XYZ file of C-alpha atoms in Angstrom:
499
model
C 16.129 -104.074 37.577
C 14.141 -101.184 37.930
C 15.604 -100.335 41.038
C 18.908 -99.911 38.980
C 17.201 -97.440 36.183
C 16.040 -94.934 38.992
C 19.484 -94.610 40.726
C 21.328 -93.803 36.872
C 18.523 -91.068 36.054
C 19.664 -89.200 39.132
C 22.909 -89.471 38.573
C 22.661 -88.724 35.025
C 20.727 -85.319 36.909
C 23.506 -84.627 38.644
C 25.963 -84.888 36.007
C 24.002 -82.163 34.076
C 23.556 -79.864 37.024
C 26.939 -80.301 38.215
C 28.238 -79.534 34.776
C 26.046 -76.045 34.342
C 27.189 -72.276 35.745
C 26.327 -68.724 35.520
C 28.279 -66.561 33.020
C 28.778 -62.469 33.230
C 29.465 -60.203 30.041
C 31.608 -57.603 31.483
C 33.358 -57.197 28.280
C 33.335 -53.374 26.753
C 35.841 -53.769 24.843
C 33.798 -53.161 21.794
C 32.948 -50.119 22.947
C 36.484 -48.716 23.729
C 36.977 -49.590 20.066
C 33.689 -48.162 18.702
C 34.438 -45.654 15.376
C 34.910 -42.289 15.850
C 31.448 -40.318 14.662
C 32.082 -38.879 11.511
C 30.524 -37.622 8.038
C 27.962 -36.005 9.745
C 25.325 -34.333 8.012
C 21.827 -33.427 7.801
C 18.312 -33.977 5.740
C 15.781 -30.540 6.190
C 11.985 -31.205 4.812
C 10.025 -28.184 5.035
C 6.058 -27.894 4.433
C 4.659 -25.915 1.891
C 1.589 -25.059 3.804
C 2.632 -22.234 5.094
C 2.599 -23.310 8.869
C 6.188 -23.389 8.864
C 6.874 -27.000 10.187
C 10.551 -28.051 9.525
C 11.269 -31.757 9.876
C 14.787 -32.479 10.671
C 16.783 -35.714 9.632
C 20.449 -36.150 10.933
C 22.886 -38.241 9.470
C 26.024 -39.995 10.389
C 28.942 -42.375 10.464
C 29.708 -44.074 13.871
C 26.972 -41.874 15.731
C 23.939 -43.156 18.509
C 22.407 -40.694 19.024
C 22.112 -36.887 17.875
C 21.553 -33.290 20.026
C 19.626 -31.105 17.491
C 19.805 -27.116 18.442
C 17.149 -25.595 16.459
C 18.873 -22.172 15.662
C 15.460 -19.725 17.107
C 16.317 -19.225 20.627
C 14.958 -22.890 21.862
C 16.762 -23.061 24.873
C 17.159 -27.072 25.233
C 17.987 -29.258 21.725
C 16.000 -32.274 20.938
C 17.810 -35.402 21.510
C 17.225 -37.624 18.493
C 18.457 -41.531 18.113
C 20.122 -42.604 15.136
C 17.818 -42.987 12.312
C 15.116 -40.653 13.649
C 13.898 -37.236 13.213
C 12.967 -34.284 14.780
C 9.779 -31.663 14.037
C 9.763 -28.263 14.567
C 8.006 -24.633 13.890
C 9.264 -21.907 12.179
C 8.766 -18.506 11.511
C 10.106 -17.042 8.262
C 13.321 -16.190 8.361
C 17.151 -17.502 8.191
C 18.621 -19.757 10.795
C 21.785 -21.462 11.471
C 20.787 -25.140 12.871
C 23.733 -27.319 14.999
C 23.657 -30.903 14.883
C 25.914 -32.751 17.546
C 26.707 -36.748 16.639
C 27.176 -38.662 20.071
C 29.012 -42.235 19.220
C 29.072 -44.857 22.557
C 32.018 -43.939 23.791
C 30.827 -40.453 24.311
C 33.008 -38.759 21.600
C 31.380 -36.058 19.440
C 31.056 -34.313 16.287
C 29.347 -31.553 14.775
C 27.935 -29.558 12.187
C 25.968 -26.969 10.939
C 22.991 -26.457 8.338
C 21.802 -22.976 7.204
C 17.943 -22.983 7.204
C 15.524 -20.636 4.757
C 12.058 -20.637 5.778
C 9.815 -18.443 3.377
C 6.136 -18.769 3.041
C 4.896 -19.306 -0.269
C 2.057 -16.089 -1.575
C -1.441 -16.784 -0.564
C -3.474 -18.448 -3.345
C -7.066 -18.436 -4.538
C -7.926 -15.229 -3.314
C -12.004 -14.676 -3.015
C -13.045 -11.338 -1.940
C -16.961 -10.549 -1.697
C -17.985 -7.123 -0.983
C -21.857 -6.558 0.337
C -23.160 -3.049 -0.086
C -25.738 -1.700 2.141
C -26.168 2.198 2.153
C -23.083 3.414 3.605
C -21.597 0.576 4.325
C -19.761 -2.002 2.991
C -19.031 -5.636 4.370
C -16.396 -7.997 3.013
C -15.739 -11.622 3.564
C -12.217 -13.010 2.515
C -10.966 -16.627 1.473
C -8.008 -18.078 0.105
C -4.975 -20.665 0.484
C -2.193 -20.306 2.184
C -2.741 -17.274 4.313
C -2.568 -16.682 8.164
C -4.787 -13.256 8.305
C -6.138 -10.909 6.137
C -6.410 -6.540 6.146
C -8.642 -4.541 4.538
C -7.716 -1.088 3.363
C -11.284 0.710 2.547
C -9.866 4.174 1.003
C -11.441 6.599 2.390
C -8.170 7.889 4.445
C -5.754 7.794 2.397
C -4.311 10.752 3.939
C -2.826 9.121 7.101
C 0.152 7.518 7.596
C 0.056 4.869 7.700
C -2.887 3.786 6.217
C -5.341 2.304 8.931
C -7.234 -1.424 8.183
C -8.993 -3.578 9.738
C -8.309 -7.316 10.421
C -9.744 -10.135 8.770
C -9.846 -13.860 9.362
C -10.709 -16.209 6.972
C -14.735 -17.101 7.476
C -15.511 -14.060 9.047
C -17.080 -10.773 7.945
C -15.912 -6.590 8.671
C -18.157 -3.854 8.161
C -17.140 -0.509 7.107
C -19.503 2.800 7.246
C -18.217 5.291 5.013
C -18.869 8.960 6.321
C -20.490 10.270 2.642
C -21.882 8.519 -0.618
C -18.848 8.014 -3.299
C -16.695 5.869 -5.243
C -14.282 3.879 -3.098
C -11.307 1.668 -3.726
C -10.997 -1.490 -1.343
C -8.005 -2.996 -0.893
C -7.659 -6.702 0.768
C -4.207 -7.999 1.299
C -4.095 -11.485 2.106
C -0.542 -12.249 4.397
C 1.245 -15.549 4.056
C 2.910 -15.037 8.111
C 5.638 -13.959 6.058
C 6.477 -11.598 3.549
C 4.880 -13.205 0.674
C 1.340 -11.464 0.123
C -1.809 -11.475 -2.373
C -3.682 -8.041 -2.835
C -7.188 -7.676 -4.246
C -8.577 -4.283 -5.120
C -12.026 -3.287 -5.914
C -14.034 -0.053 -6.191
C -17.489 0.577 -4.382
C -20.201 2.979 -4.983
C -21.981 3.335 -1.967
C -24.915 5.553 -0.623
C -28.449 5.101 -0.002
C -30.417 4.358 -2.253
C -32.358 7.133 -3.873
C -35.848 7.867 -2.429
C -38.727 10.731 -2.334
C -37.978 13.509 -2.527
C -35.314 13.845 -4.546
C -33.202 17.045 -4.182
C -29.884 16.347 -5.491
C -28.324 17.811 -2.282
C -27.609 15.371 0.376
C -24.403 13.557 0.339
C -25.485 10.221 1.955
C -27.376 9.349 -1.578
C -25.996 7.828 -4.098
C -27.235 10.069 -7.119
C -26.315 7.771 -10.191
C -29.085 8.423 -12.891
C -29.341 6.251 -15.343
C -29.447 7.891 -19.421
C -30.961 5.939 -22.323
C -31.697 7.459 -26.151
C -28.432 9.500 -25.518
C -29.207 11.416 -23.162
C -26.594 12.900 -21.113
C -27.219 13.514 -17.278
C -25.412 14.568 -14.971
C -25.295 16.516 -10.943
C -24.664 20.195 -11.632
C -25.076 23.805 -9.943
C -28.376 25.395 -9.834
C -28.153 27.987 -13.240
C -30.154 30.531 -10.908
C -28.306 29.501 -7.375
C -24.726 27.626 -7.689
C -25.027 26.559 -4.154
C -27.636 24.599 -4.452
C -26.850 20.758 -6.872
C -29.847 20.014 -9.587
C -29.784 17.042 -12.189
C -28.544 18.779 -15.344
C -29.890 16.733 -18.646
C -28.713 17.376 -22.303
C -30.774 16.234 -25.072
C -27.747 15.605 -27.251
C -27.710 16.318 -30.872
C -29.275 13.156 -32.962
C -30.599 11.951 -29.521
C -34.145 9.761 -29.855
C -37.112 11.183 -29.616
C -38.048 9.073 -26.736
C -34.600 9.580 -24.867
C -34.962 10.159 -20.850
C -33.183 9.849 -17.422
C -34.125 7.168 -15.134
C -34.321 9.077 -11.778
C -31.272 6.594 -10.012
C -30.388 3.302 -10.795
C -32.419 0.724 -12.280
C -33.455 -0.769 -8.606
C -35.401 2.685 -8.758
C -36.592 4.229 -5.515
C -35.669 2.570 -1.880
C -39.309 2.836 -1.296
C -43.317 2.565 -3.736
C -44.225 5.872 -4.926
C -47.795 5.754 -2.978
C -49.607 6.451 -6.232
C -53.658 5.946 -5.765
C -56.208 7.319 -7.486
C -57.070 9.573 -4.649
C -53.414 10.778 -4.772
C -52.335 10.533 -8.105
C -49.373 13.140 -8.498
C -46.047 14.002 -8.614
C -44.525 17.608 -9.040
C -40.814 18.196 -10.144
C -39.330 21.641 -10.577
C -38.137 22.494 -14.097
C -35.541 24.370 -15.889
C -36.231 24.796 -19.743
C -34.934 26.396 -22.325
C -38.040 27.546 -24.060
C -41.794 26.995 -23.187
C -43.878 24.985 -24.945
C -42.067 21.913 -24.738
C -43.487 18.502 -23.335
C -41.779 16.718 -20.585
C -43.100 13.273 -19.729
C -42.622 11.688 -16.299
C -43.501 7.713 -16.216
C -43.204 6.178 -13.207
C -43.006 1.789 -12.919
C -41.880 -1.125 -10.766
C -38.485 -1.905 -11.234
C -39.228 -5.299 -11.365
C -41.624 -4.993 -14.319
C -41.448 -2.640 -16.413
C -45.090 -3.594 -18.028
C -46.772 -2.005 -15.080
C -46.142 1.587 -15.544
C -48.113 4.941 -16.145
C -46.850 7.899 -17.380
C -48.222 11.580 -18.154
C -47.363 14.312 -19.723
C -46.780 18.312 -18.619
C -46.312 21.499 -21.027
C -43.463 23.822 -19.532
C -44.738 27.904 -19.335
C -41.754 29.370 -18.908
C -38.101 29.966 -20.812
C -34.802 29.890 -18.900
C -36.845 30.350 -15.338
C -37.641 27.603 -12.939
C -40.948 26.803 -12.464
C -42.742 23.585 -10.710
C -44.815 21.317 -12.736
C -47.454 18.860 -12.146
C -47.735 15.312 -13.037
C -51.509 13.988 -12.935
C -51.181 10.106 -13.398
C -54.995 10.163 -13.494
C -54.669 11.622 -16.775
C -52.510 8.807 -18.276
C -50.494 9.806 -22.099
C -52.730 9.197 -24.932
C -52.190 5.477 -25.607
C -50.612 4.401 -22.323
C -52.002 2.353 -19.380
C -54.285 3.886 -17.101
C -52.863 4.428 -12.613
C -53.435 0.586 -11.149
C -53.326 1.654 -7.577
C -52.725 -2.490 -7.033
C -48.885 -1.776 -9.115
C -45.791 -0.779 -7.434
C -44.281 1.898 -8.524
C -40.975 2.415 -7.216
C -38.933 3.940 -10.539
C -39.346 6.837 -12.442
C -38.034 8.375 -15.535
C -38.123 11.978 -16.738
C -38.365 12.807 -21.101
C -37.849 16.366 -21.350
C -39.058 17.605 -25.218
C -40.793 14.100 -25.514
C -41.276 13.359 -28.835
C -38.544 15.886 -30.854
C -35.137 14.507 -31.811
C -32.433 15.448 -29.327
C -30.887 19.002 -31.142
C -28.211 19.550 -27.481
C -31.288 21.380 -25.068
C -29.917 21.723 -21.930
C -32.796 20.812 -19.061
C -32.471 21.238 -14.931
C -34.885 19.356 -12.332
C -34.879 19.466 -8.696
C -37.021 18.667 -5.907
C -39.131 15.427 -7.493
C -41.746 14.803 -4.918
C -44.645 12.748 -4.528
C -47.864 14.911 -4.093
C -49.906 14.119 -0.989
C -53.654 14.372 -1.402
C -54.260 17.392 0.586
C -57.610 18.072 2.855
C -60.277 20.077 1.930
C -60.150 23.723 2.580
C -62.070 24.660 6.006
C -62.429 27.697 8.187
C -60.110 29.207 9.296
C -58.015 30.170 5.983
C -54.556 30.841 6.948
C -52.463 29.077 3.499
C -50.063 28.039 5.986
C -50.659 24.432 6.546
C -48.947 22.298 4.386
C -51.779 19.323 4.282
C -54.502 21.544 3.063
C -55.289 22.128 -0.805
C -55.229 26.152 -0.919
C -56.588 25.948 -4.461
C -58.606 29.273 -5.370
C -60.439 29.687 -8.568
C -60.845 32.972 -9.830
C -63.617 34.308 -12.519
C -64.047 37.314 -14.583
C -60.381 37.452 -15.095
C -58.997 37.425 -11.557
C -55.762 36.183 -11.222
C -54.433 34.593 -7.771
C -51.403 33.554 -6.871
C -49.214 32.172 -4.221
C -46.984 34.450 -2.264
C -45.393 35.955 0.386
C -46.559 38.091 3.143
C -45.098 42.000 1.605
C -44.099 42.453 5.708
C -42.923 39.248 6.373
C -41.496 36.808 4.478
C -41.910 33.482 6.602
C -45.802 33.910 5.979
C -47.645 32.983 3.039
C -50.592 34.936 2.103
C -52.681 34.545 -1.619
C -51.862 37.409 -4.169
C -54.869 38.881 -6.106
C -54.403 40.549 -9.474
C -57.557 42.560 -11.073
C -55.844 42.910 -14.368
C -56.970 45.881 -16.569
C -60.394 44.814 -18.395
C -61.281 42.436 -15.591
C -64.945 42.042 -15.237
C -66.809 44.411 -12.946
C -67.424 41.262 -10.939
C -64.218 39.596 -10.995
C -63.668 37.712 -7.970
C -61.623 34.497 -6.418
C -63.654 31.796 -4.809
C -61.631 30.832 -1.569
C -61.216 26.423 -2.821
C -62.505 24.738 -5.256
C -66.007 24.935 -6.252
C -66.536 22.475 -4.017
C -66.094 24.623 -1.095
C -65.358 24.198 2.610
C -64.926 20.978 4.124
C -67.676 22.166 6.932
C -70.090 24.589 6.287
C -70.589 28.224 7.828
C -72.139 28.080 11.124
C -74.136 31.043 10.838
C -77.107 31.845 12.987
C -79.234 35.047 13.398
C -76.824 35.997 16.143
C -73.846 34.779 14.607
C -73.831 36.552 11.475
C -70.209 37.664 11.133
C -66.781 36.660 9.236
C -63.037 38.691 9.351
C -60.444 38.746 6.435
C -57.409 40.426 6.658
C -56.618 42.417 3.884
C -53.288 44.330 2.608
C -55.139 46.734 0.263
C -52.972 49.206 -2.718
C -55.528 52.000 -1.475
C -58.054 53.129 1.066
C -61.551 53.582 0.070
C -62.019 50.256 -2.006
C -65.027 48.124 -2.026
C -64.547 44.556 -0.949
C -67.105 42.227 -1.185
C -67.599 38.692 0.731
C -69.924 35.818 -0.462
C -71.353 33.359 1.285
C -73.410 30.400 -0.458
C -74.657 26.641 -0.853
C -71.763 24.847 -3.603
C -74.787 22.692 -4.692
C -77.093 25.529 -4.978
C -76.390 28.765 -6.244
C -79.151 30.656 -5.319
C -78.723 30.007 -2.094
C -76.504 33.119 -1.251
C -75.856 36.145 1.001
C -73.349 39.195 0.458
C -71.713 42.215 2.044
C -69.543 44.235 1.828
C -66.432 46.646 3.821
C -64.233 49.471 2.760
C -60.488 49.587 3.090
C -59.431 52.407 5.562
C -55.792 52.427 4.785
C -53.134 52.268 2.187
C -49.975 49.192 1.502
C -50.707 47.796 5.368
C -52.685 44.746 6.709
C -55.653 46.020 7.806
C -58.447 43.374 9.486
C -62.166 44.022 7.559
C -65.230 42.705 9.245
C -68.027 41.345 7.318
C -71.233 41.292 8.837
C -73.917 39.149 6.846
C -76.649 40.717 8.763
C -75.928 43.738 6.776
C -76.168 41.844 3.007
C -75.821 44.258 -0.123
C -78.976 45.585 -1.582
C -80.444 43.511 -3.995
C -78.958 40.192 -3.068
């Protein structure tokens, strides 16, 4: 029974493997009667970024697969499938792209799409300019660009107009060749035509500093008016080559109105004010003597620590250098702190009298450094040494100039009619040398020389102890020739008669 079951499942094996073979698909028919490609057309998506990417979609009835020519000189099209797309990267411009439609049975079709790239303007334009002296540096941002050039305008006069390049996160420095007002120009470029400009004007030079002569180009000479005042960089009145600060004192201006010497960050360094060396001198223009002119110097930074003095002017229509004590403070105002900084100052000319349209000049504002002490030998040449004289009995002494050569200066004596008998000019202050006389019994000579109006005249030389008068010796020599230097020799062994 068993037996019988095991011979029918083989057979029943064989009947299903007998009954089985392979079958081929060799027929194409379908293809020989595939549709022509037709209706072919084309889907363009272009970014608005700028970059220029163009994605390309082509459509069509009966078509496999597509060639895509891009239309820019790309040698090789892109070979797309049906229901794909292709990417690409344009410049701006016009093109004329070709689509091909392949269908399976290797017929074609084609078409073609005009293309219109054009970058959008840049957007969000940021421009910073940094100033420092003569130069200027500017950073650049903004959407949508590809590069950015920066016209500075100070050569206009080629063609064409130079710039420099600029990328976005990145700095270009500029040194202009003189202190002025510039226009900067910063065009930001889409890589097309489309652009965004920016302009801006610049003041640049350095910033103002001791002394202060109006002259050099490289500063930037802005003053700063208040109380209507009305400043200004003009010609000498005496010298029109030479540049001065020219101040009206308008009609109706206040009493207190002045000129800030610069800006309001004052000077580019501290006015080294100290008690020991506590002026400033300023040359002066004015119409009419007698009127008060108040310098105040201060920190920029706070204007509570300040000190400010006043001078007299002398002289009418005539310039004439005047000198600003800050150890003798304005009635009423605070006293020199050497521990301030004073790095601004401001010049009041007629202080205290309503502005009525006085015209004022200044020039050469300088910081006075505290000169040495007079010491032998006397020449008034050095420019560290404090050549004060102080004459009695009506003496007057001056600076000057050598009368036989004018690169030498030399002290100018006046005894004015109805001087004193013994008018005379003590060589310093009454404090004297800075050393004293090293005179011994064989050492008992000094030399002056002397450019006398006459021969003949008495001269007399005194020697003597600052702290004690009485201690004291005198001679005297003649003059031996008219209007010419002559070299007189004093010998203190020889003292007048009666000294």
């Amino acid at each position: 029974m068993n037996a019988k079951k095991y011979i029918y499942s083989i057979a029943f094996l064989l009947a299903v493997l007998s009954g089985c073979k392979k079958e081929k698909f060799e027929d194409t028919s379908f293809v020989n009667g595939a549709a022509d490609p037709s209706k072919l057309s084309v889907v363009l998506d272009i970014t608005q970024d700028n970059t220029g990417l163009v994605t390309i979609a082509p459509n069509g009835e009966g078509v496999s697969s597509y060639d895509v020519y891009y239309g820019d000189g790309t040698a090789e099209p892109a070979k797309v499938a049906a229901g794909h797309s292709t990417q690409h990267n344009y410049a701006e411009g016009l093109y004329t792209i070709k689509i091909v439609g392949h269908n399976l049975n290797g017929k074609t079709v084609e078409t073609t799409q005009e293309l219109t790239v054009s970058f959008k303007a840049p957007e969000n334009l940021d421009v910073k300019t940094t100033l420092t002296g003569l130069s200027v540096a500017v950073t650049a941002k903004a959407d949508f660009e590809t590069l950015f050039r920066v016209y500075w305008g100070d050569k206009t006069g080629e063609t064409p107009e130079p710039f420099d390049p600029l990328l976005q996160d990145a700095s270009v420095t500029h040194a202009y060749e003189s202190a002025g007002q510039y226009t900067i120009r910063v065009v930001a470029l889409s890589g097309g035509a489309a652009s965004t400009e920016y302009t801006t004007t610049v003041k640049v030079g350095k910033q103002i500093d001791l002394p202060v002569m109006f002259d050099d180009p490289n500063f930037d000479y802005t003053m700063s008016d208040f109380g209507a005042n009305a400043s200004s960089v003009a010609a000498d009145p005496e010298n029109p080559a030479n540049k001065v600060l020219k101040v009206v004192k308008t009609a109706g201006a206040e009493v207190w109105a002045g000129t800030t010497i610069g800006t309001g960050l004052g000077f580019a360094t501290p006015v080294p004010l100290t008690t020991a060396a506590s002026k400033m001198s300023v040359r002066v223009y004015s119409p009419a003597a007698g009127l008060t002119i108040k310098l105040k110097v201060e920190d920029h930074n706070n204007g509570a620590n300040a000190v400010e003095t006043d001078v007299v002017t002398t002289k009418a229509n005539e310039w004439e250098t005047l000198t600003f004590d800050f150890n003798s403070p304005s009635a009423g105002t605070p006293a020199l702190n050497s521990a301030f900084v004073y790095d601004k100052a401001s010049l009041f000319f007629d202080f205290g009298t309503p502005g009525s349209g006085k015209i004022f000049y200044a020039d050469d504002i300088k910081f006075v450094f505290a000169l040495t002490q007079i010491d032998l030998p006397v020449n008034f040449d050095a420019t560290t040494v404090n050549y004060t004289v102080t004459d009695f009995g009506n003496n007057q002494t001056a600076d000057d100039v050598d009368p036989t050569n004018a690169g030498n200066k030399v002290k100018l004596t006046t005894k004015i009619s109805g001087a004193e008998t013994w008018a005379g000019t003590t060589i310093g202050t009454p404090i004297g040398f800075a050393s004293k006389i090293p005179f011994t019994a064989s050492h008992t000579k000094m030399s002056i020389r002397v450019y006398s109006p006459a021969a003949g005249i008495h001269i007399r030389l005194k020697a003597e102890d600052h702290n004690d008068g009485s201690k004291s010796v005198e001679t005297e020599a003649i003059t031996t020739v008219a209007n010419t230097w002559e070299t007189l020799m004093f010998d203190f062994a020889n003292h007048v008669s009666g000294t």
